[in-house]
């Protein structure tokens, strides 16, 4: 699994909600699952010092959560680019998945659902996508249209 998202504009309270979402997912993972965490705005960057997909452990989960808590907030959001880059990290991996946590409000790049979907359609062996909308004015409808009702 890979998490990519932005706490864009929601402030520390929304970032803590997102961190709680990542922590909850982390508790559901088994030792066979591999995880990497990315944070982003117009592009993705590793959160913490370990950028590679690696097996989950209590220590790794705690380190990723700590790194997420230190990630800078805000800025422009290129949602399609972030989702595509996260998807490339886990494409063609067994049970590969991307968990997006953020407001789902693109401000640059692909700005509507059709453009974001077209960007993701270019991925070979695309992973599963899930979304957790956070922040005032979060675009839940966009996440649902991209990922389906059960994934957003």
PDB file of C-alpha atoms in Angstrom:
ATOM      1  CA  UNK A   1       0.000   0.000   0.000  1.00  0.00           C
ATOM      2  CA  UNK A   2       1.123   3.527  -0.550  1.00  0.00           C
ATOM      3  CA  UNK A   3      -0.318   6.701   0.871  1.00  0.00           C
ATOM      4  CA  UNK A   4      -0.182   9.888  -1.064  1.00  0.00           C
ATOM      5  CA  UNK A   5      -2.033  13.045  -0.311  1.00  0.00           C
ATOM      6  CA  UNK A   6      -2.025  16.579   0.772  1.00  0.00           C
ATOM      7  CA  UNK A   7      -3.334  18.198   3.882  1.00  0.00           C
ATOM      8  CA  UNK A   8      -3.857  21.257   1.677  1.00  0.00           C
ATOM      9  CA  UNK A   9      -5.317  24.247   3.407  1.00  0.00           C
ATOM     10  CA  UNK A  10      -7.087  22.363   6.189  1.00  0.00           C
ATOM     11  CA  UNK A  11      -4.700  23.267   8.982  1.00  0.00           C
ATOM     12  CA  UNK A  12      -3.303  21.120  11.758  1.00  0.00           C
ATOM     13  CA  UNK A  13      -6.675  19.721  12.887  1.00  0.00           C
ATOM     14  CA  UNK A  14      -7.323  18.309   9.413  1.00  0.00           C
ATOM     15  CA  UNK A  15      -3.742  17.047   9.225  1.00  0.00           C
ATOM     16  CA  UNK A  16      -4.314  15.176  12.494  1.00  0.00           C
ATOM     17  CA  UNK A  17      -7.455  13.601  11.023  1.00  0.00           C
ATOM     18  CA  UNK A  18      -5.440  12.483   8.022  1.00  0.00           C
ATOM     19  CA  UNK A  19      -2.722  11.153  10.308  1.00  0.00           C
ATOM     20  CA  UNK A  20      -5.404   9.227  12.194  1.00  0.00           C
ATOM     21  CA  UNK A  21      -6.594   7.732   8.901  1.00  0.00           C
ATOM     22  CA  UNK A  22      -3.078   6.592   8.026  1.00  0.00           C
ATOM     23  CA  UNK A  23      -2.656   5.177  11.531  1.00  0.00           C
ATOM     24  CA  UNK A  24      -5.919   3.267  11.252  1.00  0.00           C
ATOM     25  CA  UNK A  25      -4.903   1.768   7.922  1.00  0.00           C
ATOM     26  CA  UNK A  26      -1.501   0.914   9.395  1.00  0.00           C
ATOM     27  CA  UNK A  27      -3.173  -1.122  12.109  1.00  0.00           C
ATOM     28  CA  UNK A  28      -4.946  -3.207   9.464  1.00  0.00           C
ATOM     29  CA  UNK A  29      -1.770  -4.140   7.595  1.00  0.00           C
ATOM     30  CA  UNK A  30       0.043  -7.423   8.132  1.00  0.00           C
ATOM     31  CA  UNK A  31       3.766  -8.193   8.156  1.00  0.00           C
ATOM     32  CA  UNK A  32       3.386  -9.314   4.511  1.00  0.00           C
ATOM     33  CA  UNK A  33       2.233  -5.847   3.435  1.00  0.00           C
ATOM     34  CA  UNK A  34       4.729  -3.309   2.157  1.00  0.00           C
ATOM     35  CA  UNK A  35       4.191   0.414   2.569  1.00  0.00           C
ATOM     36  CA  UNK A  36       5.684   3.739   1.587  1.00  0.00           C
ATOM     37  CA  UNK A  37       4.378   7.170   2.513  1.00  0.00           C
ATOM     38  CA  UNK A  38       4.340  10.183   0.241  1.00  0.00           C
ATOM     39  CA  UNK A  39       3.143  13.702   0.882  1.00  0.00           C
ATOM     40  CA  UNK A  40       2.511  16.156  -1.859  1.00  0.00           C
ATOM     41  CA  UNK A  41       1.172  19.282  -3.392  1.00  0.00           C
ATOM     42  CA  UNK A  42       2.297  19.692  -7.010  1.00  0.00           C
ATOM     43  CA  UNK A  43       4.493  16.581  -6.772  1.00  0.00           C
ATOM     44  CA  UNK A  44       5.145  13.767  -4.338  1.00  0.00           C
ATOM     45  CA  UNK A  45       8.034  13.439  -1.934  1.00  0.00           C
ATOM     46  CA  UNK A  46       8.892  10.795   0.612  1.00  0.00           C
ATOM     47  CA  UNK A  47       7.745  11.445   4.152  1.00  0.00           C
ATOM     48  CA  UNK A  48      10.603  10.559   6.458  1.00  0.00           C
ATOM     49  CA  UNK A  49      13.918   9.040   5.547  1.00  0.00           C
ATOM     50  CA  UNK A  50      12.725   5.778   3.995  1.00  0.00           C
ATOM     51  CA  UNK A  51      11.349   6.254   0.492  1.00  0.00           C
ATOM     52  CA  UNK A  52      11.094   2.615  -0.590  1.00  0.00           C
ATOM     53  CA  UNK A  53       8.260   0.158  -0.247  1.00  0.00           C
ATOM     54  CA  UNK A  54       9.139  -1.918   2.798  1.00  0.00           C
ATOM     55  CA  UNK A  55       7.384  -4.343   5.125  1.00  0.00           C
ATOM     56  CA  UNK A  56       5.230  -2.749   7.782  1.00  0.00           C
ATOM     57  CA  UNK A  57       6.112  -3.087  11.447  1.00  0.00           C
ATOM     58  CA  UNK A  58       5.074  -1.209  14.565  1.00  0.00           C
ATOM     59  CA  UNK A  59       8.329   0.750  14.417  1.00  0.00           C
ATOM     60  CA  UNK A  60       7.933   1.612  10.738  1.00  0.00           C
ATOM     61  CA  UNK A  61       4.304   2.625  11.215  1.00  0.00           C
ATOM     62  CA  UNK A  62       5.260   4.886  14.128  1.00  0.00           C
ATOM     63  CA  UNK A  63       8.130   6.428  12.126  1.00  0.00           C
ATOM     64  CA  UNK A  64       5.858   7.104   9.141  1.00  0.00           C
ATOM     65  CA  UNK A  65       3.221   8.696  11.381  1.00  0.00           C
ATOM     66  CA  UNK A  66       5.869  10.904  12.989  1.00  0.00           C
ATOM     67  CA  UNK A  67       7.113  11.949   9.542  1.00  0.00           C
ATOM     68  CA  UNK A  68       3.573  12.704   8.447  1.00  0.00           C
ATOM     69  CA  UNK A  69       3.140  14.925  11.502  1.00  0.00           C
ATOM     70  CA  UNK A  70       6.153  16.976  10.427  1.00  0.00           C
ATOM     71  CA  UNK A  71       5.131  17.347   6.772  1.00  0.00           C
ATOM     72  CA  UNK A  72       4.577  20.919   5.569  1.00  0.00           C
ATOM     73  CA  UNK A  73       0.956  21.871   4.939  1.00  0.00           C
ATOM     74  CA  UNK A  74      -0.713  23.790   2.159  1.00  0.00           C
ATOM     75  CA  UNK A  75       0.301  24.910  -1.268  1.00  0.00           C
ATOM     76  CA  UNK A  76      -1.035  24.241  -4.727  1.00  0.00           C
ATOM     77  CA  UNK A  77      -2.408  20.764  -5.437  1.00  0.00           C
ATOM     78  CA  UNK A  78      -1.841  18.817  -8.641  1.00  0.00           C
ATOM     79  CA  UNK A  79      -4.084  15.912  -7.711  1.00  0.00           C
ATOM     80  CA  UNK A  80      -3.651  13.991 -10.967  1.00  0.00           C
ATOM     81  CA  UNK A  81       0.139  14.156 -10.773  1.00  0.00           C
ATOM     82  CA  UNK A  82       0.200  13.069  -7.126  1.00  0.00           C
ATOM     83  CA  UNK A  83      -2.149  10.132  -7.745  1.00  0.00           C
ATOM     84  CA  UNK A  84      -0.261   9.080 -10.869  1.00  0.00           C
ATOM     85  CA  UNK A  85       3.158   9.236  -9.135  1.00  0.00           C
ATOM     86  CA  UNK A  86       1.836   7.258  -6.163  1.00  0.00           C
ATOM     87  CA  UNK A  87       0.262   4.758  -8.536  1.00  0.00           C
ATOM     88  CA  UNK A  88       3.554   4.315 -10.395  1.00  0.00           C
ATOM     89  CA  UNK A  89       5.207   3.354  -7.111  1.00  0.00           C
ATOM     90  CA  UNK A  90       2.889   0.379  -6.613  1.00  0.00           C
ATOM     91  CA  UNK A  91       1.724  -0.407 -10.168  1.00  0.00           C
ATOM     92  CA  UNK A  92       1.976  -4.117 -11.002  1.00  0.00           C
ATOM     93  CA  UNK A  93       2.691  -4.956  -7.349  1.00  0.00           C
ATOM     94  CA  UNK A  94       0.541  -7.694  -5.801  1.00  0.00           C
ATOM     95  CA  UNK A  95      -2.342  -6.065  -3.908  1.00  0.00           C
ATOM     96  CA  UNK A  96      -0.929  -2.626  -4.801  1.00  0.00           C
ATOM     97  CA  UNK A  97      -3.028   0.246  -3.527  1.00  0.00           C
ATOM     98  CA  UNK A  98      -2.870   4.005  -3.090  1.00  0.00           C
ATOM     99  CA  UNK A  99      -4.607   5.719  -0.191  1.00  0.00           C
ATOM    100  CA  UNK A 100      -5.123   9.424  -0.879  1.00  0.00           C
ATOM    101  CA  UNK A 101      -5.823  11.642   2.126  1.00  0.00           C
ATOM    102  CA  UNK A 102      -6.548  15.282   1.452  1.00  0.00           C
ATOM    103  CA  UNK A 103      -9.112  17.792   0.324  1.00  0.00           C
ATOM    104  CA  UNK A 104      -9.224  16.492  -3.287  1.00  0.00           C
ATOM    105  CA  UNK A 105      -9.351  20.037  -4.585  1.00  0.00           C
ATOM    106  CA  UNK A 106      -6.894  20.372  -7.455  1.00  0.00           C
ATOM    107  CA  UNK A 107      -5.613  23.887  -8.075  1.00  0.00           C
ATOM    108  CA  UNK A 108      -3.157  23.165 -10.898  1.00  0.00           C
ATOM    109  CA  UNK A 109      -2.722  20.546 -13.611  1.00  0.00           C
ATOM    110  CA  UNK A 110      -5.827  18.456 -14.278  1.00  0.00           C
ATOM    111  CA  UNK A 111      -8.674  20.369 -12.668  1.00  0.00           C
ATOM    112  CA  UNK A 112     -11.721  18.164 -13.181  1.00  0.00           C
ATOM    113  CA  UNK A 113     -12.667  14.524 -12.821  1.00  0.00           C
ATOM    114  CA  UNK A 114     -12.335  13.709 -16.534  1.00  0.00           C
ATOM    115  CA  UNK A 115      -8.802  15.117 -16.715  1.00  0.00           C
ATOM    116  CA  UNK A 116      -7.708  13.360 -13.503  1.00  0.00           C
ATOM    117  CA  UNK A 117      -9.230  10.080 -14.687  1.00  0.00           C
ATOM    118  CA  UNK A 118      -7.471  10.407 -18.070  1.00  0.00           C
ATOM    119  CA  UNK A 119      -4.150  10.929 -16.299  1.00  0.00           C
ATOM    120  CA  UNK A 120      -4.646   7.781 -14.217  1.00  0.00           C
ATOM    121  CA  UNK A 121      -5.828   5.733 -17.215  1.00  0.00           C
ATOM    122  CA  UNK A 122      -2.336   6.021 -18.714  1.00  0.00           C
ATOM    123  CA  UNK A 123      -0.889   3.830 -15.941  1.00  0.00           C
ATOM    124  CA  UNK A 124       0.009   0.259 -16.881  1.00  0.00           C
ATOM    125  CA  UNK A 125      -1.194  -2.307 -14.306  1.00  0.00           C
ATOM    126  CA  UNK A 126      -2.793   0.445 -12.225  1.00  0.00           C
ATOM    127  CA  UNK A 127      -3.240  -0.164  -8.497  1.00  0.00           C
ATOM    128  CA  UNK A 128      -6.437   0.164  -6.507  1.00  0.00           C
ATOM    129  CA  UNK A 129      -7.162   3.677  -5.257  1.00  0.00           C
ATOM    130  CA  UNK A 130      -8.870   4.711  -2.033  1.00  0.00           C
ATOM    131  CA  UNK A 131      -9.551   8.201  -0.742  1.00  0.00           C
ATOM    132  CA  UNK A 132     -10.207   9.892   2.569  1.00  0.00           C
ATOM    133  CA  UNK A 133     -11.473  13.438   2.147  1.00  0.00           C
ATOM    134  CA  UNK A 134     -10.351  15.870   4.834  1.00  0.00           C
ATOM    135  CA  UNK A 135     -10.711  19.596   5.278  1.00  0.00           C
ATOM    136  CA  UNK A 136     -13.451  22.127   5.023  1.00  0.00           C
ATOM    137  CA  UNK A 137     -14.840  22.074   1.515  1.00  0.00           C
ATOM    138  CA  UNK A 138     -13.228  18.724   0.674  1.00  0.00           C
ATOM    139  CA  UNK A 139     -14.271  17.474  -2.746  1.00  0.00           C
ATOM    140  CA  UNK A 140     -15.817  14.153  -1.731  1.00  0.00           C
ATOM    141  CA  UNK A 141     -17.739  14.009  -5.009  1.00  0.00           C
ATOM    142  CA  UNK A 142     -14.483  14.028  -6.981  1.00  0.00           C
ATOM    143  CA  UNK A 143     -13.034  11.170  -4.928  1.00  0.00           C
ATOM    144  CA  UNK A 144     -16.229   9.147  -5.314  1.00  0.00           C
ATOM    145  CA  UNK A 145     -16.304   9.716  -9.055  1.00  0.00           C
ATOM    146  CA  UNK A 146     -12.655   8.648  -9.362  1.00  0.00           C
ATOM    147  CA  UNK A 147     -12.547   5.748  -6.921  1.00  0.00           C
ATOM    148  CA  UNK A 148     -16.168   4.648  -6.472  1.00  0.00           C
ATOM    149  CA  UNK A 149     -18.561   5.026  -3.552  1.00  0.00           C
ATOM    150  CA  UNK A 150     -16.968   2.251  -1.500  1.00  0.00           C
ATOM    151  CA  UNK A 151     -13.457   3.635  -1.897  1.00  0.00           C
ATOM    152  CA  UNK A 152     -13.976   7.291  -1.024  1.00  0.00           C
TER     153      UNK A 152
END
